[in-house]
Amino acid sequence: MSDQLLFTERQNERSRIARILHDHFLQQCQLILCTLQALAARATLSAADRQELDSLARDTDEAMTLGRQLILELRQAGDGVTLAQRLDLLGGALCARARIRFTCTLQPALALRHDAWADDIYILLAEALRNAVRHARAGTISVTSVQTGDGLAVTVADDGIGIPAAILNGSPPSLHFGLTGMRERAQLLGARLEIASHAGGGTSVTLRFDGAPPAVKE
């Protein structure tokens, strides 16, 4: 199968998933949210029950926000939107809502990529960004890249509370942070995922390539 045909098939699949998310997932979430809000407004509810329903409504609203972000990401892929632009958009939106300062500084050779290789890097970095916003309690989150000899390293860093050692060491809760999937994706990219974290000292998630990035395939 040619690279162009493979790329086209990937784009068609992304478009199909985006339509499913929009037409089914978001609509069902909206229905659930309206039902929860209606139940919470009933005067006969106890304070504890109302608090639980309010919590479920917030979780549903968060799921809808994530769904909209995923739809946008799926539709951006292959539209000529560069890796830096996609990260700026996602990081800016996530951090603005959480009142976190966000910066993204990538070297041009990486920042301007908008091919399938950049798509895979974006997916991994997007997961790292979401984890930082959701769990780190950070004041600042950044995405940076540096040349390392013949290789390349791109890092998502925060100044938050750090990741518990048990999670970094692979205990079951690590699945909640998506670390297992991130490591697997890094391996598929021919890279290493390096995570440095200390209690109260922030966290850095680095995707490290020992060699030069693959050439852009038009």
Short mmCIF file of N, CA and C in Angstrom, two decimals, residues 4-178:
data_model
loop_
_atom_site.label_atom_id
_atom_site.label_comp_id
_atom_site.label_asym_id
_atom_site.label_seq_id
_atom_site.Cartn_x
_atom_site.Cartn_y
_atom_site.Cartn_z
N GLN A 4 0.60 7.45 0.25
CA GLN A 4 -0.53 8.35 0.04
C GLN A 4 -1.85 7.65 0.29
N LEU A 5 -1.97 6.40 -0.14
CA LEU A 5 -3.19 5.64 0.09
C LEU A 5 -3.40 5.38 1.58
N LEU A 6 -2.32 5.03 2.26
CA LEU A 6 -2.41 4.81 3.70
C LEU A 6 -2.83 6.07 4.42
N PHE A 7 -2.26 7.21 4.01
CA PHE A 7 -2.61 8.49 4.63
C PHE A 7 -4.08 8.81 4.40
N THR A 8 -4.56 8.57 3.17
CA THR A 8 -5.96 8.84 2.86
C THR A 8 -6.90 7.97 3.69
N GLU A 9 -6.54 6.71 3.86
CA GLU A 9 -7.37 5.81 4.67
C GLU A 9 -7.41 6.26 6.12
N ARG A 10 -6.28 6.71 6.62
CA ARG A 10 -6.24 7.21 8.00
C ARG A 10 -7.13 8.43 8.16
N GLN A 11 -7.11 9.31 7.16
CA GLN A 11 -7.94 10.51 7.22
C GLN A 11 -9.42 10.17 7.17
N ASN A 12 -9.78 9.21 6.34
CA ASN A 12 -11.18 8.80 6.26
C ASN A 12 -11.65 8.19 7.58
N GLU A 13 -10.78 7.41 8.21
CA GLU A 13 -11.14 6.81 9.49
C GLU A 13 -11.29 7.88 10.58
N ARG A 14 -10.41 8.87 10.57
CA ARG A 14 -10.52 9.97 11.54
C ARG A 14 -11.85 10.72 11.36
N SER A 15 -12.20 10.96 10.10
CA SER A 15 -13.45 11.67 9.83
C SER A 15 -14.65 10.87 10.31
N ARG A 16 -14.61 9.56 10.10
CA ARG A 16 -15.71 8.70 10.54
C ARG A 16 -15.84 8.72 12.06
N ILE A 17 -14.73 8.65 12.77
CA ILE A 17 -14.77 8.67 14.24
C ILE A 17 -15.27 10.02 14.74
N ALA A 18 -14.84 11.11 14.08
CA ALA A 18 -15.29 12.44 14.47
C ALA A 18 -16.80 12.56 14.33
N ARG A 19 -17.36 12.02 13.24
CA ARG A 19 -18.82 12.07 13.05
C ARG A 19 -19.55 11.27 14.13
N ILE A 20 -19.00 10.10 14.49
CA ILE A 20 -19.62 9.28 15.53
C ILE A 20 -19.62 10.02 16.86
N LEU A 21 -18.50 10.64 17.19
CA LEU A 21 -18.41 11.39 18.44
C LEU A 21 -19.43 12.52 18.47
N HIS A 22 -19.54 13.24 17.34
CA HIS A 22 -20.45 14.38 17.31
C HIS A 22 -21.91 13.95 17.31
N ASP A 23 -22.25 12.97 16.48
CA ASP A 23 -23.65 12.61 16.27
C ASP A 23 -24.20 11.70 17.37
N HIS A 24 -23.36 10.98 18.07
CA HIS A 24 -23.85 10.03 19.06
C HIS A 24 -23.33 10.32 20.47
N PHE A 25 -22.01 10.36 20.63
CA PHE A 25 -21.45 10.54 21.97
C PHE A 25 -21.87 11.87 22.60
N LEU A 26 -21.66 12.97 21.88
CA LEU A 26 -21.99 14.28 22.45
C LEU A 26 -23.50 14.43 22.69
N GLN A 27 -24.30 13.88 21.78
CA GLN A 27 -25.74 14.00 21.96
C GLN A 27 -26.22 13.22 23.19
N GLN A 28 -25.66 12.04 23.40
CA GLN A 28 -26.03 11.25 24.57
C GLN A 28 -25.56 11.93 25.85
N CYS A 29 -24.36 12.51 25.82
CA CYS A 29 -23.87 13.24 26.99
C CYS A 29 -24.78 14.42 27.33
N GLN A 30 -25.23 15.13 26.29
CA GLN A 30 -26.11 16.27 26.52
C GLN A 30 -27.42 15.83 27.16
N LEU A 31 -27.96 14.70 26.70
CA LEU A 31 -29.19 14.17 27.27
C LEU A 31 -28.99 13.80 28.75
N ILE A 32 -27.87 13.13 29.04
CA ILE A 32 -27.57 12.75 30.43
C ILE A 32 -27.42 13.99 31.30
N LEU A 33 -26.71 15.00 30.79
CA LEU A 33 -26.50 16.22 31.56
C LEU A 33 -27.81 16.92 31.88
N CYS A 34 -28.69 17.01 30.91
CA CYS A 34 -29.99 17.65 31.15
C CYS A 34 -30.81 16.87 32.17
N THR A 35 -30.76 15.55 32.10
CA THR A 35 -31.48 14.71 33.07
C THR A 35 -30.94 14.90 34.47
N LEU A 36 -29.62 14.92 34.62
CA LEU A 36 -29.00 15.12 35.93
C LEU A 36 -29.36 16.48 36.51
N GLN A 37 -29.33 17.50 35.66
CA GLN A 37 -29.66 18.84 36.13
C GLN A 37 -31.13 18.94 36.56
N ALA A 38 -32.01 18.27 35.84
CA ALA A 38 -33.42 18.27 36.20
C ALA A 38 -33.65 17.55 37.53
N LEU A 39 -32.97 16.41 37.71
CA LEU A 39 -33.11 15.67 38.96
C LEU A 39 -32.57 16.47 40.14
N ALA A 40 -31.45 17.16 39.93
CA ALA A 40 -30.84 17.94 41.01
C ALA A 40 -31.71 19.11 41.44
N ALA A 41 -32.60 19.57 40.55
CA ALA A 41 -33.45 20.71 40.85
C ALA A 41 -34.69 20.34 41.67
N ARG A 42 -34.93 19.05 41.86
CA ARG A 42 -36.10 18.62 42.62
C ARG A 42 -36.00 19.02 44.08
N ALA A 43 -37.06 19.59 44.61
CA ALA A 43 -37.04 20.09 45.98
C ALA A 43 -37.01 18.97 47.02
N THR A 44 -37.41 17.76 46.64
CA THR A 44 -37.50 16.66 47.60
C THR A 44 -36.15 15.97 47.84
N LEU A 45 -35.13 16.33 47.10
CA LEU A 45 -33.83 15.69 47.26
C LEU A 45 -33.14 16.13 48.55
N SER A 46 -32.40 15.20 49.13
CA SER A 46 -31.57 15.56 50.29
C SER A 46 -30.35 16.32 49.79
N ALA A 47 -29.69 17.01 50.69
CA ALA A 47 -28.50 17.77 50.32
C ALA A 47 -27.41 16.86 49.77
N ALA A 48 -27.26 15.68 50.37
CA ALA A 48 -26.23 14.74 49.93
C ALA A 48 -26.51 14.24 48.52
N ASP A 49 -27.79 13.90 48.24
CA ASP A 49 -28.15 13.43 46.91
C ASP A 49 -27.96 14.52 45.86
N ARG A 50 -28.31 15.75 46.23
CA ARG A 50 -28.16 16.85 45.28
C ARG A 50 -26.66 17.08 44.97
N GLN A 51 -25.84 16.97 45.99
CA GLN A 51 -24.40 17.15 45.79
C GLN A 51 -23.84 16.07 44.88
N GLU A 52 -24.33 14.83 45.04
CA GLU A 52 -23.87 13.73 44.19
C GLU A 52 -24.29 13.94 42.74
N LEU A 53 -25.52 14.40 42.53
CA LEU A 53 -25.99 14.66 41.18
C LEU A 53 -25.22 15.81 40.54
N ASP A 54 -24.91 16.84 41.33
CA ASP A 54 -24.13 17.96 40.80
C ASP A 54 -22.73 17.49 40.38
N SER A 55 -22.16 16.59 41.17
CA SER A 55 -20.84 16.05 40.84
C SER A 55 -20.89 15.25 39.54
N LEU A 56 -21.93 14.43 39.38
CA LEU A 56 -22.08 13.66 38.15
C LEU A 56 -22.29 14.58 36.95
N ALA A 57 -23.01 15.67 37.15
CA ALA A 57 -23.24 16.63 36.06
C ALA A 57 -21.93 17.28 35.64
N ARG A 58 -21.08 17.61 36.60
CA ARG A 58 -19.78 18.19 36.27
C ARG A 58 -18.91 17.20 35.51
N ASP A 59 -18.95 15.94 35.94
CA ASP A 59 -18.17 14.91 35.22
C ASP A 59 -18.66 14.75 33.79
N THR A 60 -19.97 14.81 33.60
CA THR A 60 -20.53 14.69 32.25
C THR A 60 -20.13 15.87 31.39
N ASP A 61 -20.16 17.06 31.97
CA ASP A 61 -19.76 18.26 31.24
C ASP A 61 -18.29 18.18 30.84
N GLU A 62 -17.46 17.64 31.73
CA GLU A 62 -16.04 17.47 31.41
C GLU A 62 -15.85 16.47 30.28
N ALA A 63 -16.66 15.40 30.28
CA ALA A 63 -16.58 14.42 29.19
C ALA A 63 -16.97 15.05 27.86
N MET A 64 -17.97 15.93 27.88
CA MET A 64 -18.38 16.61 26.65
C MET A 64 -17.28 17.54 26.15
N THR A 65 -16.62 18.23 27.07
CA THR A 65 -15.52 19.11 26.67
C THR A 65 -14.40 18.32 26.02
N LEU A 66 -14.07 17.17 26.62
CA LEU A 66 -13.04 16.31 26.05
C LEU A 66 -13.47 15.80 24.68
N GLY A 67 -14.74 15.43 24.55
CA GLY A 67 -15.25 14.95 23.26
C GLY A 67 -15.11 16.00 22.18
N ARG A 68 -15.45 17.26 22.50
CA ARG A 68 -15.32 18.34 21.51
C ARG A 68 -13.86 18.54 21.12
N GLN A 69 -12.96 18.45 22.10
CA GLN A 69 -11.54 18.60 21.80
C GLN A 69 -11.05 17.48 20.88
N LEU A 70 -11.52 16.27 21.13
CA LEU A 70 -11.12 15.14 20.30
C LEU A 70 -11.63 15.30 18.87
N ILE A 71 -12.86 15.78 18.73
CA ILE A 71 -13.41 16.02 17.39
C ILE A 71 -12.55 17.03 16.64
N LEU A 72 -12.20 18.12 17.32
CA LEU A 72 -11.36 19.14 16.70
C LEU A 72 -10.02 18.58 16.28
N GLU A 73 -9.42 17.78 17.16
CA GLU A 73 -8.11 17.19 16.86
C GLU A 73 -8.20 16.25 15.66
N LEU A 74 -9.24 15.45 15.60
CA LEU A 74 -9.40 14.51 14.50
C LEU A 74 -9.58 15.25 13.17
N ARG A 75 -10.29 16.37 13.20
CA ARG A 75 -10.54 17.11 11.97
C ARG A 75 -9.34 17.95 11.55
N GLN A 76 -8.50 18.32 12.53
CA GLN A 76 -7.31 19.08 12.19
C GLN A 76 -6.27 18.21 11.48
N ALA A 77 -6.18 16.95 11.87
CA ALA A 77 -5.15 16.06 11.33
C ALA A 77 -5.26 16.00 9.80
N GLY A 78 -4.17 16.29 9.13
CA GLY A 78 -4.15 16.21 7.67
C GLY A 78 -4.66 17.46 6.98
N ASP A 79 -5.05 18.49 7.73
CA ASP A 79 -5.56 19.71 7.11
C ASP A 79 -4.47 20.76 6.94
N GLY A 80 -3.21 20.36 7.09
CA GLY A 80 -2.12 21.31 6.95
C GLY A 80 -1.84 22.09 8.21
N VAL A 81 -2.56 21.80 9.30
CA VAL A 81 -2.31 22.47 10.58
C VAL A 81 -1.04 21.87 11.18
N THR A 82 -0.08 22.71 11.53
CA THR A 82 1.21 22.21 11.99
C THR A 82 1.12 21.67 13.42
N LEU A 83 2.15 20.92 13.79
CA LEU A 83 2.21 20.37 15.14
C LEU A 83 2.19 21.47 16.19
N ALA A 84 2.95 22.53 15.97
CA ALA A 84 2.98 23.63 16.93
C ALA A 84 1.61 24.29 17.06
N GLN A 85 0.92 24.49 15.95
CA GLN A 85 -0.40 25.11 15.99
C GLN A 85 -1.39 24.24 16.78
N ARG A 86 -1.33 22.94 16.56
CA ARG A 86 -2.25 22.04 17.25
C ARG A 86 -1.98 22.01 18.75
N LEU A 87 -0.70 21.97 19.12
CA LEU A 87 -0.36 21.97 20.53
C LEU A 87 -0.72 23.30 21.19
N ASP A 88 -0.49 24.41 20.46
CA ASP A 88 -0.87 25.73 20.99
C ASP A 88 -2.37 25.79 21.26
N LEU A 89 -3.14 25.29 20.31
CA LEU A 89 -4.59 25.35 20.44
C LEU A 89 -5.08 24.49 21.60
N LEU A 90 -4.60 23.25 21.67
CA LEU A 90 -5.03 22.36 22.74
C LEU A 90 -4.54 22.83 24.09
N GLY A 91 -3.24 23.08 24.21
CA GLY A 91 -2.68 23.52 25.49
C GLY A 91 -3.28 24.82 25.96
N GLY A 92 -3.47 25.76 25.04
CA GLY A 92 -4.07 27.04 25.41
C GLY A 92 -5.48 26.88 25.93
N ALA A 93 -6.28 26.02 25.26
CA ALA A 93 -7.67 25.82 25.68
C ALA A 93 -7.75 25.12 27.04
N LEU A 94 -6.96 24.05 27.20
CA LEU A 94 -6.98 23.31 28.46
C LEU A 94 -6.52 24.18 29.62
N CYS A 95 -5.44 24.92 29.41
CA CYS A 95 -4.86 25.71 30.50
C CYS A 95 -5.67 26.95 30.81
N ALA A 96 -6.29 27.55 29.80
CA ALA A 96 -7.11 28.74 30.05
C ALA A 96 -8.28 28.38 30.96
N ARG A 97 -8.89 27.25 30.71
CA ARG A 97 -10.02 26.84 31.53
C ARG A 97 -9.60 26.56 32.97
N ALA A 98 -8.39 26.02 33.14
CA ALA A 98 -7.89 25.69 34.48
C ALA A 98 -7.07 26.83 35.09
N ARG A 99 -6.97 27.96 34.37
CA ARG A 99 -6.21 29.12 34.84
C ARG A 99 -4.75 28.76 35.09
N ILE A 100 -4.16 28.11 34.11
CA ILE A 100 -2.76 27.71 34.15
C ILE A 100 -2.04 28.44 33.01
N ARG A 101 -0.84 28.93 33.27
CA ARG A 101 -0.04 29.57 32.23
C ARG A 101 0.54 28.50 31.32
N PHE A 102 0.44 28.72 30.00
CA PHE A 102 0.91 27.73 29.03
C PHE A 102 1.82 28.37 28.00
N THR A 103 2.93 27.69 27.70
CA THR A 103 3.83 28.12 26.62
C THR A 103 4.21 26.92 25.77
N CYS A 104 4.43 27.16 24.49
CA CYS A 104 4.86 26.11 23.57
C CYS A 104 5.95 26.68 22.67
N THR A 105 7.15 26.13 22.80
CA THR A 105 8.30 26.59 22.02
C THR A 105 8.98 25.39 21.39
N LEU A 106 8.74 25.19 20.10
CA LEU A 106 9.32 24.06 19.39
C LEU A 106 10.25 24.56 18.30
N GLN A 107 11.29 23.81 18.02
CA GLN A 107 12.19 24.16 16.93
C GLN A 107 11.45 24.03 15.60
N PRO A 108 11.77 24.89 14.63
CA PRO A 108 11.04 24.89 13.36
C PRO A 108 10.93 23.53 12.68
N ALA A 109 12.00 22.75 12.74
CA ALA A 109 11.98 21.45 12.06
C ALA A 109 10.90 20.53 12.62
N LEU A 110 10.55 20.73 13.87
CA LEU A 110 9.48 19.94 14.49
C LEU A 110 8.16 20.70 14.46
N ALA A 111 8.22 21.99 14.75
CA ALA A 111 7.00 22.80 14.86
C ALA A 111 6.17 22.81 13.59
N LEU A 112 6.84 22.81 12.43
CA LEU A 112 6.14 22.97 11.15
C LEU A 112 5.67 21.66 10.55
N ARG A 113 5.94 20.54 11.20
CA ARG A 113 5.50 19.25 10.66
C ARG A 113 3.98 19.13 10.73
N HIS A 114 3.40 18.50 9.71
CA HIS A 114 1.96 18.23 9.72
C HIS A 114 1.66 16.92 8.99
N ASP A 115 2.57 15.95 9.15
CA ASP A 115 2.41 14.66 8.50
C ASP A 115 1.97 13.60 9.52
N ALA A 116 1.91 12.34 9.09
CA ALA A 116 1.46 11.26 9.98
C ALA A 116 2.38 11.11 11.19
N TRP A 117 3.68 11.32 10.99
CA TRP A 117 4.63 11.24 12.11
C TRP A 117 4.30 12.28 13.17
N ALA A 118 4.00 13.50 12.73
CA ALA A 118 3.62 14.57 13.66
C ALA A 118 2.30 14.24 14.35
N ASP A 119 1.38 13.59 13.63
CA ASP A 119 0.11 13.18 14.25
C ASP A 119 0.35 12.28 15.45
N ASP A 120 1.25 11.31 15.28
CA ASP A 120 1.51 10.37 16.38
C ASP A 120 2.17 11.06 17.56
N ILE A 121 3.08 11.99 17.29
CA ILE A 121 3.70 12.75 18.37
C ILE A 121 2.65 13.59 19.08
N TYR A 122 1.78 14.20 18.30
CA TYR A 122 0.73 15.04 18.90
C TYR A 122 -0.15 14.25 19.85
N ILE A 123 -0.56 13.06 19.46
CA ILE A 123 -1.42 12.24 20.30
C ILE A 123 -0.76 11.97 21.65
N LEU A 124 0.53 11.66 21.63
CA LEU A 124 1.24 11.38 22.87
C LEU A 124 1.37 12.64 23.73
N LEU A 125 1.77 13.74 23.11
CA LEU A 125 1.93 14.98 23.87
C LEU A 125 0.60 15.50 24.39
N ALA A 126 -0.47 15.30 23.62
CA ALA A 126 -1.79 15.72 24.08
C ALA A 126 -2.19 14.98 25.35
N GLU A 127 -1.87 13.69 25.42
CA GLU A 127 -2.16 12.91 26.63
C GLU A 127 -1.37 13.45 27.81
N ALA A 128 -0.10 13.80 27.58
CA ALA A 128 0.73 14.36 28.65
C ALA A 128 0.16 15.70 29.12
N LEU A 129 -0.31 16.52 28.18
CA LEU A 129 -0.90 17.80 28.56
C LEU A 129 -2.16 17.63 29.39
N ARG A 130 -3.02 16.71 28.96
CA ARG A 130 -4.25 16.48 29.72
C ARG A 130 -3.95 15.97 31.12
N ASN A 131 -2.99 15.07 31.24
CA ASN A 131 -2.61 14.56 32.55
C ASN A 131 -2.14 15.70 33.45
N ALA A 132 -1.31 16.59 32.90
CA ALA A 132 -0.77 17.69 33.69
C ALA A 132 -1.88 18.62 34.17
N VAL A 133 -2.79 18.96 33.26
CA VAL A 133 -3.89 19.86 33.63
C VAL A 133 -4.80 19.21 34.66
N ARG A 134 -5.07 17.91 34.49
CA ARG A 134 -6.03 17.23 35.35
C ARG A 134 -5.45 16.88 36.73
N HIS A 135 -4.17 16.53 36.79
CA HIS A 135 -3.64 15.96 38.02
C HIS A 135 -2.55 16.78 38.71
N ALA A 136 -1.85 17.66 37.99
CA ALA A 136 -0.63 18.25 38.55
C ALA A 136 -0.86 19.40 39.52
N ARG A 137 -2.03 20.06 39.43
CA ARG A 137 -2.27 21.29 40.21
C ARG A 137 -1.16 22.30 39.95
N ALA A 138 -0.85 22.47 38.69
CA ALA A 138 0.28 23.30 38.28
C ALA A 138 -0.13 24.76 38.08
N GLY A 139 0.87 25.62 38.15
CA GLY A 139 0.66 27.02 37.81
C GLY A 139 1.13 27.31 36.41
N THR A 140 2.07 26.49 35.91
CA THR A 140 2.65 26.67 34.58
C THR A 140 2.88 25.31 33.93
N ILE A 141 2.56 25.22 32.65
CA ILE A 141 2.84 24.02 31.85
C ILE A 141 3.50 24.49 30.56
N SER A 142 4.53 23.78 30.13
CA SER A 142 5.24 24.18 28.91
C SER A 142 5.51 22.96 28.03
N VAL A 143 5.63 23.24 26.74
CA VAL A 143 6.09 22.24 25.76
C VAL A 143 7.31 22.82 25.08
N THR A 144 8.43 22.09 25.11
CA THR A 144 9.66 22.56 24.50
C THR A 144 10.34 21.42 23.75
N SER A 145 11.24 21.78 22.84
CA SER A 145 12.04 20.76 22.15
C SER A 145 13.48 21.22 22.06
N VAL A 146 14.41 20.25 22.06
CA VAL A 146 15.84 20.56 21.94
C VAL A 146 16.49 19.50 21.07
N GLN A 147 17.54 19.90 20.37
CA GLN A 147 18.38 18.94 19.65
C GLN A 147 19.31 18.26 20.64
N THR A 148 19.48 16.96 20.52
CA THR A 148 20.38 16.21 21.38
C THR A 148 21.34 15.41 20.50
N GLY A 149 22.43 16.05 20.07
CA GLY A 149 23.32 15.41 19.11
C GLY A 149 22.60 15.22 17.79
N ASP A 150 22.51 13.99 17.34
CA ASP A 150 21.78 13.69 16.11
C ASP A 150 20.29 13.51 16.36
N GLY A 151 19.92 13.51 17.63
CA GLY A 151 18.54 13.21 17.98
C GLY A 151 17.73 14.44 18.35
N LEU A 152 16.60 14.16 18.97
CA LEU A 152 15.63 15.19 19.31
C LEU A 152 14.88 14.80 20.57
N ALA A 153 14.61 15.77 21.42
CA ALA A 153 13.81 15.53 22.61
C ALA A 153 12.74 16.60 22.72
N VAL A 154 11.52 16.19 22.98
CA VAL A 154 10.42 17.13 23.18
C VAL A 154 9.80 16.83 24.53
N THR A 155 9.57 17.87 25.33
CA THR A 155 9.19 17.71 26.73
C THR A 155 7.95 18.51 27.09
N VAL A 156 7.05 17.87 27.83
CA VAL A 156 5.94 18.55 28.49
C VAL A 156 6.29 18.62 29.97
N ALA A 157 6.39 19.83 30.51
CA ALA A 157 6.82 20.02 31.90
C ALA A 157 5.81 20.87 32.65
N ASP A 158 5.67 20.59 33.95
CA ASP A 158 4.80 21.40 34.80
C ASP A 158 5.49 21.64 36.13
N ASP A 159 4.97 22.61 36.89
CA ASP A 159 5.53 22.94 38.20
C ASP A 159 4.58 22.50 39.32
N GLY A 160 3.89 21.38 39.09
CA GLY A 160 2.86 20.93 40.03
C GLY A 160 3.36 20.04 41.15
N ILE A 161 2.47 19.18 41.63
CA ILE A 161 2.72 18.40 42.84
C ILE A 161 3.52 17.12 42.59
N GLY A 162 3.76 16.77 41.34
CA GLY A 162 4.49 15.55 41.03
C GLY A 162 3.59 14.33 40.95
N ILE A 163 4.16 13.24 40.46
CA ILE A 163 3.43 11.98 40.31
C ILE A 163 3.87 11.03 41.42
N PRO A 164 2.94 10.39 42.13
CA PRO A 164 3.32 9.44 43.19
C PRO A 164 4.22 8.33 42.65
N ALA A 165 5.20 7.94 43.46
CA ALA A 165 6.16 6.92 43.03
C ALA A 165 5.48 5.62 42.63
N ALA A 166 4.39 5.26 43.33
CA ALA A 166 3.70 4.00 43.04
C ALA A 166 3.16 3.98 41.62
N ILE A 167 2.70 5.13 41.14
CA ILE A 167 2.16 5.20 39.79
C ILE A 167 3.29 5.12 38.77
N LEU A 168 4.39 5.82 39.01
CA LEU A 168 5.52 5.77 38.10
C LEU A 168 6.12 4.38 38.02
N ASN A 169 6.03 3.62 39.13
CA ASN A 169 6.60 2.27 39.16
C ASN A 169 5.70 1.22 38.54
N GLY A 170 4.53 1.64 38.02
CA GLY A 170 3.71 0.71 37.26
C GLY A 170 2.61 0.03 38.02
N SER A 171 2.20 0.54 39.18
CA SER A 171 1.08 -0.06 39.89
C SER A 171 -0.20 0.18 39.10
N PRO A 172 -1.29 -0.52 39.38
CA PRO A 172 -2.52 -0.39 38.58
C PRO A 172 -3.01 1.03 38.35
N PRO A 173 -2.90 1.97 39.32
CA PRO A 173 -3.39 3.31 39.04
C PRO A 173 -2.71 4.00 37.87
N SER A 174 -1.54 3.48 37.43
CA SER A 174 -0.86 4.11 36.30
C SER A 174 -1.73 4.11 35.05
N LEU A 175 -2.65 3.14 34.96
CA LEU A 175 -3.55 3.09 33.82
C LEU A 175 -4.42 4.34 33.77
N HIS A 176 -4.74 4.89 34.94
CA HIS A 176 -5.59 6.07 35.00
C HIS A 176 -4.90 7.27 34.36
N PHE A 177 -3.58 7.33 34.47
CA PHE A 177 -2.83 8.44 33.91
C PHE A 177 -2.47 8.22 32.44
N GLY A 178 -2.76 7.04 31.89
CA GLY A 178 -2.46 6.76 30.50
C GLY A 178 -0.99 6.52 30.22
#
